Structure formats: C-alpha cells, structure tokens
Tab-separated table of C-alpha atoms and ligand atoms in Angstrom:
chain	number	residue	atom	x	y	z
A	1	MET	CA	-27.810	2.497	-116.135
A	2	LEU	CA	-31.450	2.986	-116.745
A	3	ASP	CA	-33.087	6.431	-116.584
A	4	LYS	CA	-35.351	6.463	-113.597
A	5	LYS	CA	-36.641	10.038	-114.241
A	6	THR	CA	-38.115	9.411	-117.614
A	7	ARG	CA	-41.752	8.046	-118.408
A	8	VAL	CA	-40.217	5.395	-120.614
A	9	PRO	CA	-40.776	2.105	-118.971
A	10	PHE	CA	-37.575	0.092	-118.034
A	11	TYR	CA	-38.204	-2.795	-120.588
A	12	ALA	CA	-38.460	-0.248	-123.403
A	13	GLN	CA	-35.180	1.308	-122.330
A	14	ILE	CA	-33.454	-2.094	-122.116
A	15	ALA	CA	-34.875	-3.029	-125.595
A	16	ASP	CA	-33.505	0.314	-126.934
A	17	ARG	CA	-30.052	-0.344	-125.657
A	18	ILE	CA	-30.053	-4.092	-126.976
A	19	ARG	CA	-31.501	-2.923	-130.290
A	20	ALA	CA	-28.503	-0.399	-130.517
A	21	LYS	CA	-26.047	-3.129	-129.637
A	22	VAL	CA	-27.318	-5.244	-132.601
A	23	GLN	CA	-27.452	-2.214	-135.043
A	24	ASN	CA	-23.943	-1.090	-134.113
A	25	GLY	CA	-22.527	-4.609	-134.445
A	26	ASP	CA	-21.505	-4.786	-130.833
A	27	TRP	CA	-23.638	-7.997	-130.836
A	28	LEU	CA	-23.215	-9.965	-133.977
A	29	PRO	CA	-25.723	-11.992	-136.016
A	30	ARG	CA	-25.973	-15.699	-134.599
A	31	GLU	CA	-24.217	-14.575	-131.338
A	32	GLN	CA	-25.831	-15.864	-128.174
A	33	ILE	CA	-27.005	-12.841	-125.922
A	34	PRO	CA	-26.140	-12.897	-122.244
A	35	PRO	CA	-28.445	-15.008	-120.051
A	36	GLU	CA	-31.551	-13.371	-118.455
A	37	ALA	CA	-29.908	-13.521	-115.053
A	38	GLU	CA	-26.850	-11.501	-116.292
A	39	LEU	CA	-29.181	-8.965	-117.959
A	40	CYS	CA	-31.183	-8.510	-114.684
A	41	GLU	CA	-27.933	-7.907	-112.679
A	42	HIS	CA	-26.637	-5.685	-115.270
A	43	TYR	CA	-29.710	-3.412	-115.550
A	44	GLN	CA	-30.851	-3.937	-111.932
A	45	VAL	CA	-34.352	-4.972	-113.010
A	46	SER	CA	-36.552	-8.045	-112.378
A	47	ARG	CA	-36.642	-11.110	-114.726
A	48	ILE	CA	-40.114	-10.031	-115.896
A	49	THR	CA	-38.725	-6.702	-117.250
A	50	VAL	CA	-35.797	-8.401	-119.057
A	51	ARG	CA	-38.197	-11.033	-120.635
A	52	ARG	CA	-40.448	-8.290	-121.879
A	53	ALA	CA	-37.625	-6.456	-123.513
A	54	ILE	CA	-36.472	-9.545	-125.179
A	55	ALA	CA	-39.944	-10.474	-126.259
A	56	GLU	CA	-40.299	-7.015	-127.910
A	57	LEU	CA	-36.898	-7.509	-129.714
A	58	VAL	CA	-37.977	-11.040	-130.902
A	59	GLN	CA	-41.171	-9.568	-132.186
A	60	GLU	CA	-39.290	-6.784	-134.098
A	61	GLY	CA	-36.958	-9.590	-135.554
A	62	TYR	CA	-33.715	-8.466	-133.913
A	63	LEU	CA	-33.443	-11.491	-131.757
A	64	VAL	CA	-34.529	-15.124	-132.278
A	65	ARG	CA	-35.287	-17.563	-129.384
A	66	PHE	CA	-34.760	-21.189	-129.598
A	67	ALA	CA	-36.357	-23.327	-127.008
A	68	GLY	CA	-33.785	-24.961	-124.621
A	69	ARG	CA	-30.909	-23.207	-126.299
A	70	GLY	CA	-31.278	-19.555	-125.484
A	71	THR	CA	-31.670	-16.248	-127.341
A	72	PHE	CA	-29.528	-15.101	-130.253
A	73	VAL	CA	-28.963	-12.080	-132.595
A	74	ALA	CA	-31.053	-12.667	-135.687
A	75	GLU	CA	-29.529	-12.693	-139.117
A	76	PRO	CA	-29.626	-9.218	-140.713
A	77	ARG	CA	-32.446	-8.607	-142.935
A	78	PHE	CA	-31.992	-8.150	-146.750
A	79	GLU	CA	-32.888	-4.514	-147.504
A	80	HIS	CA	-34.310	-3.596	-150.873
A	81	ARG	CA	-34.691	-0.116	-152.158
A	82	ILE	CA	-37.990	0.318	-153.638
A	83	SER	CA	-37.470	2.883	-156.243
A	84	HIS	CA	-35.368	0.582	-158.413
A	85	LEU	CA	-36.720	-2.109	-160.657
A	86	THR	CA	-34.366	-5.185	-160.020
A	87	SER	CA	-34.603	-8.864	-160.410
A	88	PHE	CA	-34.033	-11.174	-157.421
A	89	THR	CA	-30.692	-12.089	-158.886
A	90	GLN	CA	-29.487	-8.462	-159.086
A	91	ASP	CA	-30.797	-7.779	-155.762
A	92	MET	CA	-28.815	-10.649	-154.115
A	93	GLU	CA	-25.641	-10.170	-156.154
A	94	ALA	CA	-25.547	-6.464	-155.193
A	95	ARG	CA	-25.117	-7.659	-151.581
A	96	GLY	CA	-22.613	-10.463	-152.333
A	97	ILE	CA	-25.264	-13.053	-151.736
A	98	ARG	CA	-25.591	-16.235	-154.054
A	99	PRO	CA	-29.010	-16.243	-155.611
A	100	GLY	CA	-30.734	-19.480	-156.293
A	101	ALA	CA	-33.898	-20.717	-157.842
A	102	ARG	CA	-35.642	-24.093	-157.309
A	103	MET	CA	-38.303	-24.854	-159.984
A	104	LEU	CA	-41.542	-25.987	-158.478
A	105	LYS	CA	-43.770	-25.453	-161.626
A	106	PHE	CA	-43.219	-24.459	-165.102
A	107	GLU	CA	-46.353	-24.972	-167.379
A	108	VAL	CA	-48.692	-23.374	-169.730
A	109	LEU	CA	-52.418	-22.757	-168.645
A	110	ALA	CA	-55.392	-20.513	-169.263
A	111	PRO	CA	-55.202	-17.357	-167.256
A	112	PRO	CA	-57.050	-17.666	-163.899
A	113	PRO	CA	-60.004	-15.274	-163.871
A	114	ASN	CA	-58.342	-12.942	-161.319
A	115	LEU	CA	-55.496	-12.335	-163.591
A	116	HIS	CA	-57.300	-10.680	-166.404
A	117	TRP	CA	-57.204	-7.311	-164.697
A	118	ALA	CA	-53.497	-7.575	-163.939
A	119	PHE	CA	-52.810	-7.713	-167.874
A	120	ALA	CA	-55.094	-4.766	-168.079
A	121	LEU	CA	-56.663	-4.409	-171.416
A	122	HIS	CA	-54.319	-6.799	-173.134
A	123	GLU	CA	-56.164	-9.991	-173.808
A	124	VAL	CA	-53.909	-12.908	-172.883
A	125	LYS	CA	-55.304	-16.372	-173.625
A	126	ARG	CA	-52.621	-18.470	-172.354
A	127	VAL	CA	-49.997	-17.759	-169.566
A	128	ILE	CA	-46.901	-19.496	-168.317
A	129	LEU	CA	-46.908	-20.326	-164.719
A	130	LEU	CA	-43.421	-20.195	-163.118
A	131	ARG	CA	-43.415	-21.284	-159.542
A	132	ARG	CA	-40.014	-20.892	-157.856
A	133	LEU	CA	-38.452	-21.038	-154.384
A	134	ARG	CA	-35.787	-18.351	-154.287
A	135	LEU	CA	-32.697	-19.015	-152.287
A	136	ALA	CA	-30.173	-16.750	-150.752
A	137	ASP	CA	-26.861	-18.516	-149.997
A	138	ASP	CA	-28.838	-21.819	-150.430
A	139	GLU	CA	-31.501	-20.715	-147.772
A	140	PRO	CA	-35.107	-20.137	-148.750
A	141	LEU	CA	-36.011	-16.501	-148.709
A	142	ALA	CA	-39.023	-16.136	-151.055
A	143	LEU	CA	-41.660	-17.998	-153.001
A	144	GLU	CA	-42.789	-16.680	-156.369
A	145	ASN	CA	-45.576	-17.555	-158.486
A	146	SER	CA	-44.899	-15.745	-161.913
A	147	TYR	CA	-47.577	-15.748	-164.545
A	148	LEU	CA	-46.039	-14.683	-167.803
A	149	SER	CA	-47.769	-13.594	-171.049
A	150	TRP	CA	-47.391	-16.496	-173.414
A	151	ASP	CA	-47.578	-14.297	-176.390
A	152	LEU	CA	-44.494	-12.494	-175.262
A	153	CYS	CA	-42.534	-15.180	-173.260
A	154	ALA	CA	-43.096	-18.495	-175.150
A	155	SER	CA	-39.527	-18.953	-176.074
A	156	LEU	CA	-38.799	-19.215	-172.426
A	157	LEU	CA	-40.268	-22.708	-172.421
A	158	GLN	CA	-37.166	-24.105	-174.097
A	159	GLU	CA	-34.864	-22.684	-171.237
A	160	ASP	CA	-33.707	-24.443	-168.152
A	161	LEU	CA	-34.469	-21.785	-165.504
A	162	HIS	CA	-33.033	-23.735	-162.560
A	163	ASP	CA	-30.772	-21.345	-160.712
A	164	ASP	CA	-31.030	-18.877	-163.451
A	165	SER	CA	-32.521	-15.410	-163.742
A	166	LEU	CA	-35.958	-15.183	-165.293
A	167	TYR	CA	-35.343	-11.510	-166.273
A	168	ALA	CA	-31.867	-12.320	-167.982
A	169	ALA	CA	-33.558	-15.143	-169.914
A	170	LEU	CA	-36.384	-12.835	-170.946
A	171	ILE	CA	-33.845	-10.297	-172.388
A	172	ARG	CA	-31.786	-13.093	-174.046
A	173	LYS	CA	-34.543	-15.279	-175.450
A	174	CYS	CA	-37.617	-13.051	-175.761
A	175	ASN	CA	-36.228	-9.605	-176.362
A	176	VAL	CA	-38.406	-8.511	-173.426
A	177	ILE	CA	-36.648	-5.922	-171.311
A	178	PRO	CA	-38.176	-5.406	-167.788
A	179	SER	CA	-38.466	-1.702	-167.736
A	180	ARG	CA	-41.230	-0.628	-165.287
A	181	ALA	CA	-43.377	-2.249	-162.540
A	182	ILE	CA	-46.241	-1.672	-160.180
A	183	GLN	CA	-45.847	-3.424	-156.950
A	184	GLN	CA	-47.993	-3.740	-153.815
A	185	TRP	CA	-47.202	-5.110	-150.416
A	186	THR	CA	-49.074	-6.385	-147.553
A	187	ALA	CA	-47.978	-8.129	-144.369
A	188	ILE	CA	-49.792	-11.382	-143.800
A	189	ALA	CA	-49.628	-14.566	-141.696
A	190	CYS	CA	-47.964	-17.242	-143.850
A	191	PRO	CA	-50.405	-19.912	-145.127
A	192	SER	CA	-49.454	-23.531	-144.484
A	193	GLU	CA	-48.131	-24.672	-147.853
A	194	GLU	CA	-46.020	-21.587	-148.320
A	195	ALA	CA	-44.584	-21.908	-144.790
A	196	ARG	CA	-43.560	-25.507	-145.303
A	197	LEU	CA	-41.670	-24.445	-148.478
A	198	LEU	CA	-39.947	-21.377	-146.886
A	199	GLY	CA	-39.031	-23.626	-143.851
A	200	ILE	CA	-40.980	-21.314	-141.329
A	201	SER	CA	-43.840	-22.034	-139.093
A	202	ARG	CA	-47.372	-21.373	-140.327
A	203	GLY	CA	-48.611	-17.975	-139.377
A	204	GLN	CA	-45.264	-16.440	-139.207
A	205	PRO	CA	-45.360	-12.934	-140.765
A	206	VAL	CA	-44.489	-12.640	-144.455
A	207	LEU	CA	-44.578	-9.910	-147.049
A	208	HIS	CA	-47.150	-10.829	-149.641
A	209	ILE	CA	-46.245	-8.840	-152.762
A	210	TYR	CA	-47.892	-8.425	-156.243
A	211	ARG	CA	-46.067	-7.062	-159.149
A	212	THR	CA	-47.083	-6.408	-162.692
A	213	THR	CA	-44.068	-5.780	-164.814
A	214	PHE	CA	-43.992	-4.049	-168.220
A	215	SER	CA	-41.622	-4.376	-171.155
A	216	GLN	CA	-39.703	-1.641	-173.060
A	217	ASP	CA	-42.835	-1.286	-175.191
A	218	GLY	CA	-45.063	-0.740	-172.132
A	219	LEU	CA	-46.682	-4.151	-172.526
A	220	PRO	CA	-47.540	-6.129	-169.276
A	221	PHE	CA	-45.677	-9.498	-169.513
A	222	GLU	CA	-45.444	-10.641	-165.913
A	223	TRP	CA	-47.779	-10.809	-163.051
A	224	VAL	CA	-46.202	-12.082	-159.829
A	225	GLU	CA	-47.393	-13.095	-156.476
A	226	SER	CA	-44.665	-13.525	-153.859
A	227	TYR	CA	-44.168	-14.340	-150.300
A	228	TYR	CA	-40.968	-13.018	-148.630
A	229	ARG	CA	-39.985	-14.001	-145.326
A	230	GLY	CA	-40.699	-11.172	-142.731
A	231	ASP	CA	-37.824	-12.172	-140.586
A	232	LYS	CA	-35.233	-11.934	-143.315
A	233	TYR	CA	-36.367	-9.164	-145.698
A	234	SER	CA	-37.163	-5.476	-145.656
A	235	PHE	CA	-37.687	-2.637	-147.903
A	236	GLN	CA	-36.032	0.698	-147.904
A	237	ALA	CA	-37.134	3.880	-149.681
A	238	GLU	CA	-35.772	7.378	-150.151
A	239	LEU	CA	-38.405	9.894	-149.781
A	240	GLN	CA	-38.335	13.432	-151.239
A	241	ALA	CA	-40.587	16.147	-149.833
A	242	GLU	CA	-42.958	17.547	-152.355
A	243	TYR	CA	-42.772	21.100	-150.865
A	244	GLN	CA	-39.751	23.428	-150.601
A	245	PRO	CA	-38.911	24.410	-147.167
A	246	ALA	CA	-39.625	28.119	-146.445
A	247	GLY	CA	-36.621	30.481	-147.490
A	248	ASN	CA	-35.526	28.148	-150.338
A	249	SER	CA	-36.801	29.975	-153.387
B	1	GLP	C1	-38.010	-10.378	-158.289
B	1	GLP	C2	-39.535	-9.858	-158.503
B	1	GLP	C3	-40.303	-10.850	-159.431
B	1	GLP	C4	-39.368	-11.298	-160.680
B	1	GLP	C5	-37.988	-11.670	-160.240
B	1	GLP	C6	-37.042	-11.970	-161.390
B	1	GLP	O1	-38.106	-11.208	-157.397
B	1	GLP	N1	-40.330	-9.663	-157.370
B	1	GLP	O2	-41.323	-10.249	-159.932
B	1	GLP	O3	-39.952	-12.322	-161.408
B	1	GLP	O4	-37.390	-10.697	-159.423
B	1	GLP	O5	-35.926	-12.450	-160.746
B	1	GLP	P1	-34.827	-13.443	-161.505
B	1	GLP	O6	-34.447	-12.559	-162.751
B	1	GLP	O7	-33.580	-13.416	-160.493
B	1	GLP	O8	-35.328	-14.623	-161.788
C-alpha cells in the first residue's frame, strides 16, 4: 500500500518499490514486468501515475521498454571499482564474463595535435592507433580508441590482438607494465558512428572516458578515448573521510 500521508508523490513511491524489487532480485533481468493495468490495480492509482513511475525507472536504466512488446527488467550493469587499475579483460573476467575485442583499426600515424598534452613532456613522433570494439559475452559494451607511444610499444605491431588483451601483450612483448593511470569521465549523448558500432541509438547516454596510462618507469605509453554504454556500465568507488570523527583520537 502506498503512504498517503507523506509528501512523496505516488509515482515516486511506486518507482521506489519497483526499484527495490529489481535490486533485491525479486524481479529478474529480462523478465517482463506486470502490465500497467495490473500495477494500477495493485497500487490503486491511475495509469498516468504508473506510467510516470515506469518512465523514471527506464530513465535510470532499471527497466527497458520495447515498443509493442512491453516493459522488461534491464540487464544488470557491469560495476567497476575506480581505485584499481585494471584492463578490460581483467575487469570482465573478474565477473565471469567472456571479454572480446574486435579490431577496427591498427595503424601507425603522426599524433593528432590534441594528443601532445596527453603524453605530457615526452615528445612522441609516431603513435599506434588501436581502435577496438569491446565485447562482453559477445555483446558490444565499449568502443576504445587507444593511442600508444610508438617508441615504447612498436613490437605490438607484430601481434594479432583480435580477442586478446592489450595490457597482457604489452607486458609480454614490450616489457611495459601498466602501473598508474589518470582517468576522466563525462556523460555524453552518443554520436552516430559510435552508436552504430555499439548497437544503440544515436543520442543514448554513454560514458566518455579519457585515460592516460603510465608504465612501471612512470612513462606515459597510452592515451585512450572510450565510449562505454551508459545502460550497461557503472563505476563504484570506496570513499574514505579525510577527517577523524570527534572522539577518535
Ligand atoms: C580498459 C582501459 C583501456 C585499456 C584497456 C586494456 O578498457 N579503459 O585504457 O586500453 O582496458 O584492456 P585489455 O588489456 O583487455 O585490452
């Protein structure tokens, strides 16, 4: 039953309950949710109120709506802890998901002008551009444009990186151990070319990520621009307070 005394609107209360059902696993991913009429009956509210609650949850990524077929529980997002430097392969394998990489480009070029700052003071004359579609259990999850320092990573060019881990190949072939990275995230509407490759609609939200990665010697070897599907991927951080609570001396 909904709480009629609080100021929380009915649609928000319904959204809270449905969200809890998804989070607790009462409603499972890909399961169809009850029809609107049933939800109206159950919560004793109008169709407009139920629709608003559902729209909210679609927006948040808990539910997906397919025209003519109904509303379903969305696939869970892949969560990533942001204090650890991991590769896509490690990230997926840790969750029991099969990682994949489809090669779209692998070529040597002069660094685009906007890249000079990324490699900081280290002058880089040539870079290797590696453009890959990253798959999770064969489904597109991210698109990565990695620019690698040719000086440090040239031996990679003899490798077949199809479905392979770039970081594992760097350790194996180039003696470059990814050791530290600086990463920045922004939410953007997916541009059309990237949307086509990711199998989503243009304008759908994606996480646009920049990463500069440093080797064990502190040298920047990689600058990556990636697009992660916003409906499939989220980041999780553990936060420590900088102060000590009073009484804890
Ligand atoms: C993550 C990072 C990329 C990095 C990639 C390497 O996705 N965002 O910057 O290039 O991992 O992953 P893998 O070793 O699986 O190719």
